[in-house]
Every structure is written in structure tokens, then in C-alpha cells.
Amino acid sequence: MPKAGPGEVIIKVEACGICGSDLAMYRTNAHRAGLNRVVNGLEIPGHEFAGTIMAVGDGVTDFQVGQKAVGVGMGGMAQYVPVPVNPYQLVAMPDGVSFVEAATTEPLADALQMVRLAEVQAGENVVVFGVGIIGLGVIQALKARTAPAGRIIAIDVSDSRLAMAKEVGATHTINPAREDVLKTVAAICGTQTAHMLVPPTDFPDVAVVIDCAGYIKHMKGDPPLQLALDMLRPAGGRIVCFGAYEGKFPIDFMPVINKQPTIRGSMGYAAEELAEALQLMASGKVDRRKLISNEFPLEQVQQAFETQANGVAIKVMLKPNAD
């Protein structure tokens, strides 16, 4: 077990999730430098984990040995990991939340920020691209935190994930491998006419698009950002971009001129959203346990990554200290 430095705790990791960014690194080496803790020349990924505090460093007064906590930082796919004590990276676990649920705290906090940035108003139609653990968290956050949205449309190529999206609150689902996304969204949401264009043009009545998919090189068709620009209503639309980009791609930017949307990036969360995510779990307002599709011991890390990449799994957990 490593020694806790000043302002640090050491967590014995009971559960660590495989993030979409970890998966992008696994597939293409994308974002490798920012996703690993290097120890003795070895790169250790994993930044969403939960466990028990085993040691505290000098100056740490708010956390104690034996306390259950959520950590956010690099190197969680290990038996023990040091975590700096600050509200963005360490938060105590409330009673009634399991380690595997708590290991989904960081992605739920990410979702809470996206919903906050989207400023969804009552009755507005929302499209969520990509319904892995992040996109499903967005739907859960929309249901738990905001004024009632209009239609919540989940878009993904995985039927199992779309089924889960319906279970957690999506009103409609679209699989772009079988359906024309823009036509189907327009049929669900109706249309608005952009009278300033020549000729006047109808667009789907979509107020908000939250892109949790980003750009994945092997996916066919237009990337979600292009589809988001094309499907927004003629004015007042918002796009929140969160999904990682595995490379560059061409894009038609004229809808930005024609529709004048707000496009915002989202990285991370506000510190209070980390604690809010845990409280939503503890209160029962969101059920994260149903999103855990597989659990593996650390020795089976390759199988765990391959399972996360199979397009069926929602959230795969590594359990570094499993017996």
C-alpha cells in the first residue's frame, strides 16, 4: 500500500468503472497522457472509483481511516490509490449506497452538469446521443432535477442500451442503424419553420441536444454533432458536447449561421454535483445499480475492457480487491 502524502488519503478500491474515455484509449490510444497515473513506469487508468480509506496524510482532518468514500483521480484500477483531499476528487459515501453504485458517482455528476448547462425548460424536447452510463445518467438527471421536459429521445446503436433508456425515463428511442434519425425525430417532435431562409425550411422542434457519444471513428454516418446541428429548431436551440472525439471530421457549419444555436462543451462537474449524485442514489430518486452490467476482478481487466466495448454492456466494473 502506498504512503499517503500531505493532503491525501489512500483508498482501498472496491469498485472502479471503465469510462468511455478509457475505452477510447484502449481502442486508439486517444487521450492516453491524461488518463493514467504512472507508477514505476507502469500506466494505471481508472478515474471513477469507490472504496475504504486506509490511511490519511498530514493536514487531513475531514476524513478518517475506515470511512467509505468516492474518489475521482487517475489510477483507480489498482488495489490502492492516493487521492487528493478536495471537493472535486473526494466525497464521503452516504449510508445505503453500495461500492459499485458509488463508483458511478462521477459519471452521474457529469450528467448533472450537462443538464444544468442545457437549461432545459418545461415542455422542451430533448435529444440524448449515446446512452451508455453517461447518457443514461443524463436521462436520470432530467427526470430527477429539471422541470418536466417534453419528449426525451435517446439515440444509440445498441438495442439493449435503448431499452434501458426507456426504463430510466426516455419517451422515445431511435437506432440510427435502422432508422433515419432526422426524419424520425421530426415525426416525434413535430417541426418549426425557419421563415428567414429562402425557401422557408422546416426543422424538427428540438430545443436541446446533449451529445454523450462524441466522434467514434468506426461508426458509420454523420457524427452526432452534425446531426445535432441539423435537427435543432430554427432558433433558441442548445447543444451540450461531452462525448470524446477520437479524431477530426468534416462538418457543415451553416446551421450555426442559420439557426444561431448555443454550443457548449461540458467537462466534469461542479463540486456540489458530486455530492448531489450520491444523495440522489441514497434517496432512491435514481437507481444506478440496474446500470451495472458486469463485474470483473482486476486480473480479468482485458476481458472487462472487451466486454465494455461489445456494444451491449452498459457499465462494467472492476473489483481490484475482490476475494
XYZ file of C-alpha atoms in Angstrom:
323
model
C 0.000 0.000 0.000
C 1.393 3.442 -0.911
C 2.007 6.059 1.740
C -0.406 8.988 1.976
C 1.260 12.293 1.180
C 0.254 15.615 2.738
C -3.357 16.422 1.924
C -4.014 12.922 0.590
C -5.838 9.772 1.597
C -5.211 6.221 0.456
C -8.308 4.391 -0.761
C -8.605 0.624 -0.910
C -10.517 0.349 -4.190
C -13.608 -1.847 -4.031
C -15.056 -0.885 -7.429
C -13.737 1.073 -10.413
C -15.706 1.754 -13.578
C -14.430 1.657 -17.146
C -15.181 5.065 -18.655
C -15.820 5.854 -22.308
C -12.552 7.781 -22.381
C -10.756 4.700 -21.012
C -12.347 2.730 -23.831
C -11.238 5.264 -26.453
C -7.698 4.963 -25.089
C -7.953 1.162 -25.243
C -9.103 1.249 -28.878
C -6.987 4.048 -30.335
C -4.574 5.354 -27.649
C -6.626 8.581 -27.595
C -6.093 10.849 -24.569
C -3.568 8.402 -23.099
C -1.371 11.004 -21.411
C -4.267 12.425 -19.401
C -5.898 9.177 -18.334
C -3.174 7.328 -16.446
C -1.262 7.511 -13.200
C 2.322 6.385 -13.766
C 3.893 4.250 -11.044
C 7.329 2.707 -11.546
C 6.938 3.119 -15.278
C 3.537 1.443 -15.344
C 0.448 3.303 -16.574
C -2.647 2.776 -14.417
C -6.009 4.021 -15.756
C -9.317 4.364 -13.941
C -10.742 7.605 -12.579
C -14.177 6.704 -11.174
C -13.970 4.512 -8.112
C -15.135 3.903 -4.562
C -13.667 2.175 -1.557
C -12.472 2.483 2.016
C -9.959 4.989 3.353
C -6.954 3.108 4.717
C -4.609 5.996 5.560
C -4.695 9.781 5.806
C -1.825 12.174 5.197
C -0.685 15.203 7.149
C -3.219 18.004 7.301
C -6.251 15.805 6.574
C -8.950 16.415 9.176
C -12.281 15.830 7.421
C -11.750 12.152 6.555
C -10.841 9.202 8.751
C -9.424 5.708 8.355
C -12.254 3.231 7.784
C -14.571 5.762 6.134
C -16.230 4.814 2.844
C -15.592 7.334 0.083
C -15.793 8.047 -3.631
C -12.574 9.033 -5.331
C -12.010 10.766 -8.647
C -8.484 10.684 -9.999
C -6.078 8.628 -12.032
C -5.039 5.123 -11.165
C -8.237 3.606 -9.792
C -7.677 0.243 -11.482
C -5.422 -0.821 -8.638
C -5.858 -2.212 -5.157
C -4.853 1.076 -3.531
C -4.778 4.611 -4.873
C -3.839 8.008 -3.405
C -6.494 10.706 -3.724
C -6.056 14.427 -3.016
C -8.490 15.793 -0.453
C -10.630 18.382 -2.224
C -14.362 18.502 -3.036
C -13.788 17.668 -6.712
C -11.943 14.425 -6.032
C -13.098 13.022 -2.709
C -16.547 12.780 -1.139
C -17.914 10.621 1.681
C -20.406 7.896 0.814
C -23.832 8.109 2.472
C -25.420 5.062 4.067
C -27.376 2.767 1.800
C -25.189 3.171 -1.294
C -23.060 0.206 -2.382
C -19.498 0.475 -3.656
C -20.478 -0.405 -7.233
C -23.243 2.201 -7.231
C -20.896 4.770 -5.700
C -18.337 4.092 -8.418
C -20.847 5.630 -10.863
C -20.899 8.921 -8.915
C -18.516 10.776 -11.219
C -20.425 9.983 -14.438
C -23.708 10.965 -12.777
C -22.149 14.240 -11.630
C -21.030 14.805 -15.238
C -24.635 14.269 -16.318
C -25.926 16.713 -13.722
C -23.622 19.395 -15.094
C -24.749 18.769 -18.668
C -28.384 19.136 -17.673
C -27.566 22.322 -15.769
C -25.735 23.793 -18.773
C -28.579 22.834 -21.121
C -31.076 24.949 -19.146
C -33.973 22.724 -20.145
C -37.337 24.446 -19.791
C -40.676 22.768 -19.125
C -42.067 21.087 -22.219
C -38.910 21.369 -24.321
C -37.929 18.375 -26.417
C -34.503 16.909 -25.641
C -32.368 14.503 -27.672
C -29.595 12.495 -25.998
C -26.956 10.933 -28.254
C -25.246 7.919 -26.730
C -26.923 6.139 -23.837
C -24.129 4.379 -22.089
C -23.670 5.201 -18.426
C -23.301 8.935 -19.147
C -26.308 9.355 -21.418
C -28.474 7.230 -19.143
C -27.359 9.477 -16.296
C -28.454 12.496 -18.338
C -31.921 10.986 -18.672
C -31.989 10.210 -14.958
C -30.898 13.770 -14.175
C -33.572 15.202 -16.485
C -36.209 13.219 -14.626
C -34.880 13.963 -11.131
C -33.758 17.563 -11.381
C -35.487 19.654 -14.054
C -38.946 20.925 -14.879
C -40.765 18.201 -16.832
C -39.256 18.046 -20.304
C -41.371 17.331 -23.349
C -40.111 14.354 -25.303
C -36.816 12.778 -24.270
C -35.370 10.924 -27.256
C -32.460 8.517 -26.791
C -30.289 7.695 -29.825
C -27.864 4.764 -29.837
C -26.912 1.781 -31.985
C -27.302 -0.617 -29.045
C -30.799 -2.007 -28.567
C -30.021 -3.090 -25.011
C -28.959 0.428 -24.079
C -32.028 1.883 -25.758
C -34.207 -0.474 -23.744
C -32.536 0.759 -20.567
C -33.033 4.373 -21.703
C -36.774 3.702 -21.875
C -36.634 2.116 -18.428
C -34.999 5.178 -16.841
C -37.253 7.752 -18.490
C -36.774 8.251 -22.230
C -40.073 8.700 -24.039
C -38.730 7.550 -27.426
C -35.683 5.733 -28.785
C -34.006 5.693 -32.191
C -31.459 3.226 -33.539
C -29.643 5.022 -36.413
C -28.545 1.682 -37.835
C -32.172 1.079 -38.838
C -33.884 4.479 -38.865
C -33.387 7.867 -40.490
C -32.563 9.994 -37.451
C -33.725 13.371 -38.748
C -36.993 12.111 -40.221
C -37.802 10.093 -37.110
C -37.040 12.981 -34.754
C -39.246 15.280 -36.842
C -42.075 12.741 -36.723
C -41.794 12.515 -32.936
C -41.347 16.210 -32.141
C -43.118 17.961 -34.978
C -41.474 20.807 -36.875
C -40.940 24.535 -36.828
C -40.467 26.676 -39.938
C -37.441 28.901 -40.454
C -39.189 31.721 -42.350
C -35.990 33.734 -42.784
C -34.463 31.079 -45.024
C -35.114 31.061 -48.755
C -37.075 28.976 -49.338
C -38.617 28.685 -45.822
C -37.457 25.406 -44.318
C -38.923 23.097 -41.668
C -36.740 21.711 -38.884
C -37.567 19.332 -36.024
C -38.819 21.048 -32.864
C -35.793 20.060 -30.787
C -34.680 22.591 -28.186
C -31.726 20.715 -26.676
C -29.282 18.097 -27.885
C -26.888 16.550 -25.380
C -24.095 14.683 -27.143
C -22.622 11.940 -24.980
C -21.296 9.983 -27.957
C -18.755 12.372 -29.493
C -16.920 11.012 -32.517
C -16.068 7.322 -32.791
C -14.022 6.554 -35.884
C -15.616 3.215 -36.733
C -19.202 4.476 -36.570
C -20.967 4.985 -39.893
C -22.916 8.056 -40.977
C -22.796 11.648 -39.828
C -21.323 12.273 -36.370
C -23.761 13.313 -33.639
C -22.638 16.956 -33.701
C -23.649 17.262 -37.367
C -26.994 15.611 -36.699
C -27.494 17.863 -33.675
C -26.977 20.996 -35.771
C -29.334 19.684 -38.438
C -32.148 18.729 -36.041
C -32.278 21.830 -33.828
C -35.285 24.109 -34.136
C -34.825 27.334 -36.158
C -33.846 29.493 -33.158
C -33.027 29.199 -29.479
C -31.563 25.705 -29.641
C -28.747 24.470 -27.394
C -26.144 21.762 -27.845
C -24.035 20.422 -24.987
C -20.985 18.414 -26.107
C -19.457 15.875 -23.751
C -18.513 12.730 -25.687
C -14.843 12.261 -26.526
C -13.538 12.746 -30.071
C -11.258 10.060 -31.479
C -10.164 12.251 -34.381
C -11.107 15.090 -36.726
C -14.027 15.060 -39.154
C -15.598 17.418 -41.740
C -18.735 19.285 -40.722
C -21.299 21.552 -42.371
C -21.317 24.623 -40.154
C -24.026 26.568 -41.999
C -26.725 25.536 -39.470
C -24.766 27.524 -36.882
C -25.210 30.630 -39.028
C -28.809 29.903 -39.937
C -30.090 28.833 -36.506
C -27.766 30.758 -34.159
C -27.642 27.962 -31.564
C -25.674 27.933 -28.349
C -22.980 25.235 -28.370
C -21.326 24.474 -25.049
C -18.697 21.998 -24.053
C -19.001 20.200 -20.755
C -16.072 18.717 -18.887
C -16.528 17.410 -15.376
C -18.920 18.860 -12.848
C -19.334 21.420 -10.105
C -18.058 20.131 -6.765
C -21.522 20.128 -5.226
C -22.787 17.902 -8.060
C -20.506 15.087 -6.895
C -22.263 15.086 -3.526
C -25.668 15.601 -5.180
C -25.142 12.495 -7.304
C -24.637 10.380 -4.187
C -27.651 11.907 -2.471
C -29.832 11.094 -5.487
C -28.735 7.472 -5.137
C -29.228 7.386 -1.372
C -32.727 8.898 -1.675
C -33.790 6.428 -4.337
C -34.502 9.164 -6.892
C -32.105 7.444 -9.281
C -31.304 3.737 -9.485
C -27.731 3.203 -10.569
C -27.480 -0.447 -9.616
C -29.507 -1.501 -12.668
C -26.886 0.119 -14.903
C -24.076 -2.175 -13.709
C -23.997 -4.872 -16.369
C -20.812 -6.770 -15.466
C -18.251 -7.092 -12.672
C -14.717 -8.488 -13.049
C -11.736 -8.973 -10.756
C -8.683 -6.895 -11.640
C -6.926 -9.964 -13.051
C -9.517 -10.060 -15.845
C -9.023 -6.432 -16.886
C -8.660 -7.252 -20.599
C -11.900 -9.220 -20.598
C -13.534 -6.335 -18.757
C -12.471 -3.836 -21.438
C -13.576 -6.155 -24.234
C -16.949 -6.549 -22.544
C -17.341 -2.782 -22.163
C -16.558 -2.434 -25.875
C -19.078 -5.036 -27.067
C -21.888 -2.532 -27.623
C -24.224 -4.368 -25.264
C -22.769 -3.715 -21.810
C -23.754 -0.500 -20.078
C -21.290 -0.237 -17.214
C -18.511 -2.679 -16.475
C -16.939 -2.611 -13.030
C -13.508 -3.819 -11.978
C -13.194 -5.018 -8.378
C -9.486 -4.812 -7.530
C -9.845 -6.273 -4.053
C -12.356 -8.990 -4.859
C -11.722 -12.203 -2.907
